[in-house]
PDB file of N, CA, C and O in Angstrom:
ATOM      1  N   LEU P   3       8.634  10.934   7.291  1.00 74.00           N
ATOM      2  CA  LEU P   3       9.018   9.639   7.840  1.00 74.00           C
ATOM      3  C   LEU P   3       7.900   9.089   8.731  1.00 74.00           C
ATOM      4  O   LEU P   3       7.562   7.922   8.628  1.00 74.00           O
ATOM      5  N   LEU P   4       7.333   9.930   9.552  1.00 85.00           N
ATOM      6  CA  LEU P   4       6.289   9.446  10.462  1.00 85.00           C
ATOM      7  C   LEU P   4       5.033   9.024   9.704  1.00 85.00           C
ATOM      8  O   LEU P   4       4.432   8.000  10.019  1.00 85.00           O
ATOM      9  N   GLY P   5       4.652   9.826   8.707  1.00 88.00           N
ATOM     10  CA  GLY P   5       3.445   9.495   7.951  1.00 88.00           C
ATOM     11  C   GLY P   5       3.578   8.202   7.167  1.00 88.00           C
ATOM     12  O   GLY P   5       2.692   7.345   7.202  1.00 88.00           O
ATOM     13  N   LEU P   6       4.694   8.047   6.460  1.00 88.00           N
ATOM     14  CA  LEU P   6       4.905   6.817   5.697  1.00 88.00           C
ATOM     15  C   LEU P   6       5.103   5.615   6.615  1.00 88.00           C
ATOM     16  O   LEU P   6       4.664   4.511   6.317  1.00 88.00           O
ATOM     17  N   GLY P   7       5.757   5.850   7.746  1.00 89.00           N
ATOM     18  CA  GLY P   7       5.945   4.763   8.704  1.00 89.00           C
ATOM     19  C   GLY P   7       4.628   4.300   9.300  1.00 89.00           C
ATOM     20  O   GLY P   7       4.377   3.094   9.402  1.00 89.00           O
ATOM     21  N   LEU P   8       3.779   5.254   9.667  1.00 93.00           N
ATOM     22  CA  LEU P   8       2.471   4.901  10.214  1.00 93.00           C
ATOM     23  C   LEU P   8       1.633   4.179   9.167  1.00 93.00           C
ATOM     24  O   LEU P   8       0.961   3.181   9.468  1.00 93.00           O
ATOM     25  N   HIS P   9       1.681   4.667   7.934  1.00 92.00           N
ATOM     26  CA  HIS P   9       0.947   4.025   6.841  1.00 92.00           C
ATOM     27  C   HIS P   9       1.403   2.578   6.658  1.00 92.00           C
ATOM     28  O   HIS P   9       0.569   1.668   6.544  1.00 92.00           O
ATOM     29  N   SER P  10       2.696   2.352   6.643  1.00 92.00           N
ATOM     30  CA  SER P  10       3.229   0.998   6.483  1.00 92.00           C
ATOM     31  C   SER P  10       2.874   0.100   7.660  1.00 92.00           C
ATOM     32  O   SER P  10       2.541  -1.076   7.487  1.00 92.00           O
ATOM     33  N   PHE P  11       2.941   0.662   8.848  1.00 95.00           N
ATOM     34  CA  PHE P  11       2.610  -0.101  10.056  1.00 95.00           C
ATOM     35  C   PHE P  11       1.144  -0.538  10.037  1.00 95.00           C
ATOM     36  O   PHE P  11       0.824  -1.692  10.297  1.00 95.00           O
ATOM     37  N   LEU P  12       0.250   0.391   9.702  1.00 94.00           N
ATOM     38  CA  LEU P  12      -1.177   0.067   9.682  1.00 94.00           C
ATOM     39  C   LEU P  12      -1.515  -0.912   8.555  1.00 94.00           C
ATOM     40  O   LEU P  12      -2.382  -1.776   8.729  1.00 94.00           O
ATOM     41  N   ALA P  13      -0.835  -0.798   7.422  1.00 92.00           N
ATOM     42  CA  ALA P  13      -1.032  -1.772   6.348  1.00 92.00           C
ATOM     43  C   ALA P  13      -0.593  -3.158   6.811  1.00 92.00           C
ATOM     44  O   ALA P  13      -1.255  -4.158   6.505  1.00 92.00           O
ATOM     45  N   GLY P  14       0.502  -3.210   7.558  1.00 93.00           N
ATOM     46  CA  GLY P  14       0.959  -4.485   8.105  1.00 93.00           C
ATOM     47  C   GLY P  14      -0.023  -5.079   9.098  1.00 93.00           C
ATOM     48  O   GLY P  14      -0.277  -6.288   9.080  1.00 93.00           O
ATOM     49  N   ILE P  15      -0.608  -4.238   9.945  1.00 94.00           N
ATOM     50  CA  ILE P  15      -1.608  -4.730  10.897  1.00 94.00           C
ATOM     51  C   ILE P  15      -2.808  -5.308  10.150  1.00 94.00           C
ATOM     52  O   ILE P  15      -3.313  -6.382  10.491  1.00 94.00           O
ATOM     53  N   GLY P  16      -3.256  -4.595   9.119  1.00 92.00           N
ATOM     54  CA  GLY P  16      -4.384  -5.099   8.330  1.00 92.00           C
ATOM     55  C   GLY P  16      -4.078  -6.428   7.671  1.00 92.00           C
ATOM     56  O   GLY P  16      -4.912  -7.334   7.645  1.00 92.00           O
ATOM     57  N   PHE P  17      -2.877  -6.557   7.139  1.00 93.00           N
ATOM     58  CA  PHE P  17      -2.480  -7.814   6.509  1.00 93.00           C
ATOM     59  C   PHE P  17      -2.372  -8.932   7.539  1.00 93.00           C
ATOM     60  O   PHE P  17      -2.851 -10.048   7.321  1.00 93.00           O
ATOM     61  N   GLY P  18      -1.758  -8.645   8.675  1.00 93.00           N
ATOM     62  CA  GLY P  18      -1.583  -9.669   9.702  1.00 93.00           C
ATOM     63  C   GLY P  18      -2.890 -10.117  10.324  1.00 93.00           C
ATOM     64  O   GLY P  18      -3.032 -11.267  10.721  1.00 93.00           O
ATOM     65  N   ALA P  19      -3.864  -9.224  10.388  1.00 93.00           N
ATOM     66  CA  ALA P  19      -5.145  -9.554  11.011  1.00 93.00           C
ATOM     67  C   ALA P  19      -6.111 -10.215  10.050  1.00 93.00           C
ATOM     68  O   ALA P  19      -7.138 -10.733  10.478  1.00 93.00           O
ATOM     69  N   SER P  20      -5.812 -10.207   8.754  1.00 91.00           N
ATOM     70  CA  SER P  20      -6.747 -10.788   7.780  1.00 91.00           C
ATOM     71  C   SER P  20      -6.755 -12.305   7.912  1.00 91.00           C
ATOM     72  O   SER P  20      -5.717 -12.952   8.016  1.00 91.00           O
ATOM     73  N   THR P  21      -7.958 -12.851   7.925  1.00 89.00           N
ATOM     74  CA  THR P  21      -8.107 -14.306   8.067  1.00 89.00           C
ATOM     75  C   THR P  21      -8.529 -14.959   6.767  1.00 89.00           C
ATOM     76  O   THR P  21      -8.383 -16.159   6.609  1.00 89.00           O
ATOM     77  N   ASP P  22      -9.056 -14.183   5.842  1.00 89.00           N
ATOM     78  CA  ASP P  22      -9.485 -14.703   4.549  1.00 89.00           C
ATOM     79  C   ASP P  22      -8.292 -14.719   3.595  1.00 89.00           C
ATOM     80  O   ASP P  22      -7.593 -13.714   3.453  1.00 89.00           O
ATOM     81  N   LEU P  23      -8.055 -15.834   2.945  1.00 91.00           N
ATOM     82  CA  LEU P  23      -6.903 -15.979   2.059  1.00 91.00           C
ATOM     83  C   LEU P  23      -6.964 -14.989   0.890  1.00 91.00           C
ATOM     84  O   LEU P  23      -5.962 -14.394   0.518  1.00 91.00           O
ATOM     85  N   SER P  24      -8.139 -14.792   0.350  1.00 91.00           N
ATOM     86  CA  SER P  24      -8.298 -13.864  -0.765  1.00 91.00           C
ATOM     87  C   SER P  24      -7.986 -12.429  -0.345  1.00 91.00           C
ATOM     88  O   SER P  24      -7.308 -11.690  -1.061  1.00 91.00           O
ATOM     89  N   ALA P  25      -8.465 -12.035   0.822  1.00 89.00           N
ATOM     90  CA  ALA P  25      -8.193 -10.685   1.334  1.00 89.00           C
ATOM     91  C   ALA P  25      -6.703 -10.524   1.636  1.00 89.00           C
ATOM     92  O   ALA P  25      -6.117  -9.474   1.348  1.00 89.00           O
ATOM     93  N   ALA P  26      -6.096 -11.550   2.202  1.00 90.00           N
ATOM     94  CA  ALA P  26      -4.668 -11.484   2.518  1.00 90.00           C
ATOM     95  C   ALA P  26      -3.836 -11.373   1.245  1.00 90.00           C
ATOM     96  O   ALA P  26      -2.875 -10.605   1.195  1.00 90.00           O
ATOM     97  N   ALA P  27      -4.222 -12.110   0.211  1.00 93.00           N
ATOM     98  CA  ALA P  27      -3.497 -12.042  -1.060  1.00 93.00           C
ATOM     99  C   ALA P  27      -3.637 -10.652  -1.677  1.00 93.00           C
ATOM    100  O   ALA P  27      -2.661 -10.090  -2.187  1.00 93.00           O
ATOM    101  N   SER P  28      -4.827 -10.093  -1.625  1.00 91.00           N
ATOM    102  CA  SER P  28      -5.049  -8.750  -2.159  1.00 91.00           C
ATOM    103  C   SER P  28      -4.232  -7.711  -1.405  1.00 91.00           C
ATOM    104  O   SER P  28      -3.636  -6.820  -2.009  1.00 91.00           O
ATOM    105  N   LEU P  29      -4.207  -7.823  -0.087  1.00 91.00           N
ATOM    106  CA  LEU P  29      -3.415  -6.893   0.717  1.00 91.00           C
ATOM    107  C   LEU P  29      -1.927  -7.051   0.451  1.00 91.00           C
ATOM    108  O   LEU P  29      -1.195  -6.055   0.377  1.00 91.00           O
ATOM    109  N   ALA P  30      -1.465  -8.275   0.298  1.00 92.00           N
ATOM    110  CA  ALA P  30      -0.046  -8.502   0.020  1.00 92.00           C
ATOM    111  C   ALA P  30       0.347  -7.879  -1.318  1.00 92.00           C
ATOM    112  O   ALA P  30       1.392  -7.223  -1.419  1.00 92.00           O
ATOM    113  N   ILE P  31      -0.494  -8.041  -2.317  1.00 93.00           N
ATOM    114  CA  ILE P  31      -0.215  -7.443  -3.627  1.00 93.00           C
ATOM    115  C   ILE P  31      -0.209  -5.929  -3.524  1.00 93.00           C
ATOM    116  O   ILE P  31       0.662  -5.255  -4.085  1.00 93.00           O
ATOM    117  N   ALA P  32      -1.161  -5.378  -2.797  1.00 92.00           N
ATOM    118  CA  ALA P  32      -1.232  -3.921  -2.642  1.00 92.00           C
ATOM    119  C   ALA P  32       0.001  -3.381  -1.911  1.00 92.00           C
ATOM    120  O   ALA P  32       0.566  -2.354  -2.309  1.00 92.00           O
ATOM    121  N   ILE P  33       0.421  -4.062  -0.867  1.00 90.00           N
ATOM    122  CA  ILE P  33       1.600  -3.620  -0.110  1.00 90.00           C
ATOM    123  C   ILE P  33       2.847  -3.691  -0.987  1.00 90.00           C
ATOM    124  O   ILE P  33       3.634  -2.744  -1.047  1.00 90.00           O
ATOM    125  N   LEU P  34       3.018  -4.806  -1.686  1.00 89.00           N
ATOM    126  CA  LEU P  34       4.195  -4.961  -2.538  1.00 89.00           C
ATOM    127  C   LEU P  34       4.194  -3.996  -3.715  1.00 89.00           C
ATOM    128  O   LEU P  34       5.255  -3.539  -4.142  1.00 89.00           O
ATOM    129  N   ALA P  35       3.006  -3.676  -4.215  1.00 91.00           N
ATOM    130  CA  ALA P  35       2.919  -2.816  -5.394  1.00 91.00           C
ATOM    131  C   ALA P  35       3.326  -1.382  -5.120  1.00 91.00           C
ATOM    132  O   ALA P  35       3.796  -0.685  -6.019  1.00 91.00           O
ATOM    133  N   HIS P  36       3.145  -0.927  -3.893  1.00 88.00           N
ATOM    134  CA  HIS P  36       3.485   0.477  -3.649  1.00 88.00           C
ATOM    135  C   HIS P  36       4.533   0.704  -2.571  1.00 88.00           C
ATOM    136  O   HIS P  36       4.875   1.843  -2.272  1.00 88.00           O
ATOM    137  N   LYS P  37       5.088  -0.333  -2.023  1.00 88.00           N
ATOM    138  CA  LYS P  37       6.138  -0.170  -1.011  1.00 88.00           C
ATOM    139  C   LYS P  37       7.373   0.512  -1.595  1.00 88.00           C
ATOM    140  O   LYS P  37       7.974   1.375  -0.959  1.00 88.00           O
ATOM    141  N   TYR P  38       7.745   0.138  -2.815  1.00 87.00           N
ATOM    142  CA  TYR P  38       8.933   0.748  -3.420  1.00 87.00           C
ATOM    143  C   TYR P  38       8.700   2.230  -3.724  1.00 87.00           C
ATOM    144  O   TYR P  38       9.628   3.032  -3.649  1.00 87.00           O
ATOM    145  N   LEU P  39       7.459   2.601  -4.053  1.00 89.00           N
ATOM    146  CA  LEU P  39       7.163   4.019  -4.285  1.00 89.00           C
ATOM    147  C   LEU P  39       7.263   4.823  -2.986  1.00 89.00           C
ATOM    148  O   LEU P  39       7.755   5.953  -2.978  1.00 89.00           O
ATOM    149  N   ALA P  40       6.802   4.233  -1.908  1.00 88.00           N
ATOM    150  CA  ALA P  40       6.918   4.901  -0.615  1.00 88.00           C
ATOM    151  C   ALA P  40       8.388   5.044  -0.214  1.00 88.00           C
ATOM    152  O   ALA P  40       8.798   6.079   0.319  1.00 88.00           O
ATOM    153  N   ALA P  41       9.181   4.023  -0.467  1.00 87.00           N
ATOM    154  CA  ALA P  41      10.614   4.099  -0.160  1.00 87.00           C
ATOM    155  C   ALA P  41      11.294   5.172  -1.007  1.00 87.00           C
ATOM    156  O   ALA P  41      12.156   5.913  -0.508  1.00 87.00           O
ATOM    157  N   PHE P  42      10.897   5.275  -2.262  1.00 88.00           N
ATOM    158  CA  PHE P  42      11.439   6.312  -3.135  1.00 88.00           C
ATOM    159  C   PHE P  42      11.041   7.694  -2.622  1.00 88.00           C
ATOM    160  O   PHE P  42      11.867   8.615  -2.572  1.00 88.00           O
ATOM    161  N   ALA P  43       9.778   7.840  -2.223  1.00 87.00           N
ATOM    162  CA  ALA P  43       9.303   9.118  -1.686  1.00 87.00           C
ATOM    163  C   ALA P  43      10.015   9.479  -0.386  1.00 87.00           C
ATOM    164  O   ALA P  43      10.185  10.654  -0.070  1.00 87.00           O
ATOM    165  N   LEU P  44      10.432   8.504   0.352  1.00 85.00           N
ATOM    166  CA  LEU P  44      11.173   8.743   1.585  1.00 85.00           C
ATOM    167  C   LEU P  44      12.636   9.051   1.300  1.00 85.00           C
ATOM    168  O   LEU P  44      13.229   9.939   1.928  1.00 85.00           O
ATOM    169  N   GLY P  45      13.222   8.365   0.335  1.00 84.00           N
ATOM    170  CA  GLY P  45      14.647   8.509   0.069  1.00 84.00           C
ATOM    171  C   GLY P  45      15.030   9.777  -0.662  1.00 84.00           C
ATOM    172  O   GLY P  45      16.109  10.335  -0.415  1.00 84.00           O
ATOM    173  N   CYS P  46      14.190  10.262  -1.554  1.00 86.00           N
ATOM    174  CA  CYS P  46      14.533  11.465  -2.344  1.00 86.00           C
ATOM    175  C   CYS P  46      14.805  12.691  -1.476  1.00 86.00           C
ATOM    176  O   CYS P  46      15.830  13.359  -1.660  1.00 86.00           O
ATOM    177  N   PRO P  47      13.929  13.027  -0.540  1.00 87.00           N
ATOM    178  CA  PRO P  47      14.225  14.201   0.297  1.00 87.00           C
ATOM    179  C   PRO P  47      15.494  14.037   1.138  1.00 87.00           C
ATOM    180  O   PRO P  47      16.234  14.996   1.347  1.00 87.00           O
ATOM    181  N   PHE P  48      15.752  12.816   1.605  1.00 81.00           N
ATOM    182  CA  PHE P  48      16.964  12.598   2.385  1.00 81.00           C
ATOM    183  C   PHE P  48      18.210  12.748   1.519  1.00 81.00           C
ATOM    184  O   PHE P  48      19.217  13.289   1.950  1.00 81.00           O
ATOM    185  N   TYR P  49      18.149  12.278   0.296  1.00 82.00           N
ATOM    186  CA  TYR P  49      19.272  12.418  -0.622  1.00 82.00           C
ATOM    187  C   TYR P  49      19.561  13.891  -0.905  1.00 82.00           C
ATOM    188  O   TYR P  49      20.708  14.327  -0.872  1.00 82.00           O
ATOM    189  N   LYS P  50      18.521  14.646  -1.152  1.00 86.00           N
ATOM    190  CA  LYS P  50      18.690  16.069  -1.471  1.00 86.00           C
ATOM    191  C   LYS P  50      19.123  16.887  -0.257  1.00 86.00           C
ATOM    192  O   LYS P  50      19.712  17.944  -0.403  1.00 86.00           O
ATOM    193  N   SER P  51      18.819  16.413   0.939  1.00 86.00           N
ATOM    194  CA  SER P  51      19.151  17.175   2.140  1.00 86.00           C
ATOM    195  C   SER P  51      20.599  16.984   2.586  1.00 86.00           C
ATOM    196  O   SER P  51      21.063  17.670   3.480  1.00 86.00           O
ATOM    197  N   GLY P  52      21.303  16.051   1.982  1.00 83.00           N
ATOM    198  CA  GLY P  52      22.698  15.830   2.339  1.00 83.00           C
ATOM    199  C   GLY P  52      22.881  14.998   3.596  1.00 83.00           C
ATOM    200  O   GLY P  52      23.922  15.071   4.241  1.00 83.00           O
ATOM    201  N   VAL P  53      21.884  14.201   3.930  1.00 83.00           N
ATOM    202  CA  VAL P  53      21.990  13.314   5.086  1.00 83.00           C
ATOM    203  C   VAL P  53      23.087  12.289   4.805  1.00 83.00           C
ATOM    204  O   VAL P  53      23.162  11.743   3.704  1.00 83.00           O
ATOM    205  N   PRO P  54      23.955  12.005   5.769  1.00 88.00           N
ATOM    206  CA  PRO P  54      25.035  11.030   5.557  1.00 88.00           C
ATOM    207  C   PRO P  54      24.507   9.637   5.201  1.00 88.00           C
ATOM    208  O   PRO P  54      23.396   9.262   5.582  1.00 88.00           O
ATOM    209  N   LEU P  55      25.317   8.892   4.470  1.00 87.00           N
ATOM    210  CA  LEU P  55      24.927   7.563   3.998  1.00 87.00           C
ATOM    211  C   LEU P  55      24.547   6.638   5.150  1.00 87.00           C
ATOM    212  O   LEU P  55      23.598   5.856   5.031  1.00 87.00           O
ATOM    213  N   LYS P  56      25.251   6.722   6.260  1.00 91.00           N
ATOM    214  CA  LYS P  56      24.943   5.860   7.406  1.00 91.00           C
ATOM    215  C   LYS P  56      23.509   6.101   7.891  1.00 91.00           C
ATOM    216  O   LYS P  56      22.798   5.147   8.209  1.00 91.00           O
ATOM    217  N   GLN P  57      23.083   7.355   7.913  1.00 89.00           N
ATOM    218  CA  GLN P  57      21.707   7.652   8.317  1.00 89.00           C
ATOM    219  C   GLN P  57      20.712   7.158   7.272  1.00 89.00           C
ATOM    220  O   GLN P  57      19.636   6.679   7.622  1.00 89.00           O
ATOM    221  N   HIS P  58      21.057   7.274   5.993  1.00 86.00           N
ATOM    222  CA  HIS P  58      20.203   6.733   4.933  1.00 86.00           C
ATOM    223  C   HIS P  58      19.950   5.247   5.171  1.00 86.00           C
ATOM    224  O   HIS P  58      18.814   4.777   5.067  1.00 86.00           O
ATOM    225  N   ILE P  59      21.005   4.533   5.461  1.00 88.00           N
ATOM    226  CA  ILE P  59      20.906   3.091   5.655  1.00 88.00           C
ATOM    227  C   ILE P  59      20.063   2.772   6.882  1.00 88.00           C
ATOM    228  O   ILE P  59      19.186   1.898   6.833  1.00 88.00           O
ATOM    229  N   MET P  60      20.283   3.473   7.972  1.00 90.00           N
ATOM    230  CA  MET P  60      19.512   3.228   9.193  1.00 90.00           C
ATOM    231  C   MET P  60      18.030   3.534   8.993  1.00 90.00           C
ATOM    232  O   MET P  60      17.167   2.765   9.439  1.00 90.00           O
ATOM    233  N   ILE P  61      17.731   4.623   8.323  1.00 87.00           N
ATOM    234  CA  ILE P  61      16.339   4.975   8.056  1.00 87.00           C
ATOM    235  C   ILE P  61      15.710   3.946   7.126  1.00 87.00           C
ATOM    236  O   ILE P  61      14.556   3.531   7.321  1.00 87.00           O
ATOM    237  N   GLY P  62      16.460   3.499   6.123  1.00 87.00           N
ATOM    238  CA  GLY P  62      15.957   2.473   5.213  1.00 87.00           C
ATOM    239  C   GLY P  62      15.654   1.166   5.923  1.00 87.00           C
ATOM    240  O   GLY P  62      14.629   0.530   5.668  1.00 87.00           O
ATOM    241  N   ILE P  63      16.527   0.781   6.839  1.00 91.00           N
ATOM    242  CA  ILE P  63      16.299  -0.451   7.603  1.00 91.00           C
ATOM    243  C   ILE P  63      15.062  -0.305   8.489  1.00 91.00           C
ATOM    244  O   ILE P  63      14.223  -1.211   8.550  1.00 91.00           O
ATOM    245  N   CYS P  64      14.944   0.826   9.150  1.00 91.00           N
ATOM    246  CA  CYS P  64      13.762   1.066   9.999  1.00 91.00           C
ATOM    247  C   CYS P  64      12.485   1.014   9.170  1.00 91.00           C
ATOM    248  O   CYS P  64      11.496   0.392   9.568  1.00 91.00           O
ATOM    249  N   PHE P  65      12.501   1.667   8.014  1.00 89.00           N
ATOM    250  CA  PHE P  65      11.323   1.673   7.153  1.00 89.00           C
ATOM    251  C   PHE P  65      11.009   0.263   6.656  1.00 89.00           C
ATOM    252  O   PHE P  65       9.842  -0.113   6.530  1.00 89.00           O
ATOM    253  N   ALA P  66      12.037  -0.534   6.389  1.00 90.00           N
ATOM    254  CA  ALA P  66      11.833  -1.887   5.878  1.00 90.00           C
ATOM    255  C   ALA P  66      11.209  -2.816   6.917  1.00 90.00           C
ATOM    256  O   ALA P  66      10.480  -3.740   6.553  1.00 90.00           O
ATOM    257  N   VAL P  67      11.476  -2.594   8.199  1.00 94.00           N
ATOM    258  CA  VAL P  67      10.959  -3.508   9.226  1.00 94.00           C
ATOM    259  C   VAL P  67       9.629  -3.057   9.825  1.00 94.00           C
ATOM    260  O   VAL P  67       9.024  -3.816  10.586  1.00 94.00           O
ATOM    261  N   ILE P  68       9.167  -1.867   9.482  1.00 94.00           N
ATOM    262  CA  ILE P  68       7.913  -1.381  10.072  1.00 94.00           C
ATOM    263  C   ILE P  68       6.732  -2.246   9.651  1.00 94.00           C
ATOM    264  O   ILE P  68       5.900  -2.615  10.487  1.00 94.00           O
ATOM    265  N   THR P  69       6.637  -2.596   8.373  1.00 93.00           N
ATOM    266  CA  THR P  69       5.512  -3.418   7.914  1.00 93.00           C
ATOM    267  C   THR P  69       5.538  -4.821   8.534  1.00 93.00           C
ATOM    268  O   THR P  69       4.502  -5.274   9.021  1.00 93.00           O
ATOM    269  N   PRO P  70       6.678  -5.524   8.552  1.00 94.00           N
ATOM    270  CA  PRO P  70       6.679  -6.837   9.216  1.00 94.00           C
ATOM    271  C   PRO P  70       6.320  -6.767  10.707  1.00 94.00           C
ATOM    272  O   PRO P  70       5.671  -7.677  11.223  1.00 94.00           O
ATOM    273  N   ILE P  71       6.715  -5.700  11.375  1.00 96.00           N
ATOM    274  CA  ILE P  71       6.319  -5.544  12.775  1.00 96.00           C
ATOM    275  C   ILE P  71       4.806  -5.408  12.870  1.00 96.00           C
ATOM    276  O   ILE P  71       4.158  -6.019  13.725  1.00 96.00           O
ATOM    277  N   GLY P  72       4.223  -4.602  11.974  1.00 95.00           N
ATOM    278  CA  GLY P  72       2.762  -4.464  11.938  1.00 95.00           C
ATOM    279  C   GLY P  72       2.072  -5.779  11.640  1.00 95.00           C
ATOM    280  O   GLY P  72       1.029  -6.089  12.228  1.00 95.00           O
ATOM    281  N   ILE P  73       2.653  -6.564  10.733  1.00 94.00           N
ATOM    282  CA  ILE P  73       2.074  -7.877  10.419  1.00 94.00           C
ATOM    283  C   ILE P  73       2.072  -8.757  11.660  1.00 94.00           C
ATOM    284  O   ILE P  73       1.073  -9.420  11.966  1.00 94.00           O
ATOM    285  N   GLY P  74       3.177  -8.770  12.389  1.00 96.00           N
ATOM    286  CA  GLY P  74       3.258  -9.580  13.607  1.00 96.00           C
ATOM    287  C   GLY P  74       2.250  -9.148  14.657  1.00 96.00           C
ATOM    288  O   GLY P  74       1.587  -9.983  15.284  1.00 96.00           O
ATOM    289  N   ILE P  75       2.097  -7.861  14.837  1.00 96.00           N
ATOM    290  CA  ILE P  75       1.133  -7.362  15.821  1.00 96.00           C
ATOM    291  C   ILE P  75      -0.288  -7.669  15.368  1.00 96.00           C
ATOM    292  O   ILE P  75      -1.132  -8.099  16.178  1.00 96.00           O
ATOM    293  N   GLY P  76      -0.593  -7.467  14.080  1.00 94.00           N
ATOM    294  CA  GLY P  76      -1.921  -7.798  13.576  1.00 94.00           C
ATOM    295  C   GLY P  76      -2.233  -9.270  13.717  1.00 94.00           C
ATOM    296  O   GLY P  76      -3.353  -9.655  14.082  1.00 94.00           O
ATOM    297  N   TRP P  77      -1.241 -10.090  13.452  1.00 94.00           N
ATOM    298  CA  TRP P  77      -1.424 -11.540  13.597  1.00 94.00           C
ATOM    299  C   TRP P  77      -1.693 -11.924  15.048  1.00 94.00           C
ATOM    300  O   TRP P  77      -2.562 -12.720  15.355  1.00 94.00           O
ATOM    301  N   ALA P  78      -0.920 -11.301  15.973  1.00 95.00           N
ATOM    302  CA  ALA P  78      -1.095 -11.592  17.395  1.00 95.00           C
ATOM    303  C   ALA P  78      -2.452 -11.114  17.898  1.00 95.00           C
ATOM    304  O   ALA P  78      -3.084 -11.781  18.724  1.00 95.00           O
ATOM    305  N   LEU P  79      -2.912  -9.972  17.410  1.00 93.00           N
ATOM    306  CA  LEU P  79      -4.196  -9.439  17.848  1.00 93.00           C
ATOM    307  C   LEU P  79      -5.386 -10.196  17.268  1.00 93.00           C
ATOM    308  O   LEU P  79      -6.469 -10.178  17.856  1.00 93.00           O
ATOM    309  N   SER P  80      -5.192 -10.846  16.128  1.00 88.00           N
ATOM    310  CA  SER P  80      -6.313 -11.549  15.509  1.00 88.00           C
ATOM    311  C   SER P  80      -6.613 -12.885  16.172  1.00 88.00           C
ATOM    312  O   SER P  80      -7.661 -13.456  15.956  1.00 88.00           O
ATOM    313  N   ASP P  81      -5.697 -13.388  16.960  1.00 74.00           N
ATOM    314  CA  ASP P  81      -5.923 -14.688  17.635  1.00 74.00           C
ATOM    315  C   ASP P  81      -6.780 -14.575  18.841  1.00 74.00           C
ATOM    316  O   ASP P  81      -6.989 -13.716  19.525  1.00 74.00           O
TER     317      ASP P  81
END
């Protein structure tokens, strides 16, 4: 969870800090192309471990908002 979360956060910072439209488009495609794979890699071990559904949902929500938070911070730092 920490590794994938940090990876998503740093990808968001890179996207938010990019000022070139071409670079931002490339980063957006890269993030979208593998975000679902990262979510799958995160969800499989939790499913097999018998974690309750409520925790699955909370972890999924946290993982989903990490990249947008990184984008916001990257955007704020680039100004």
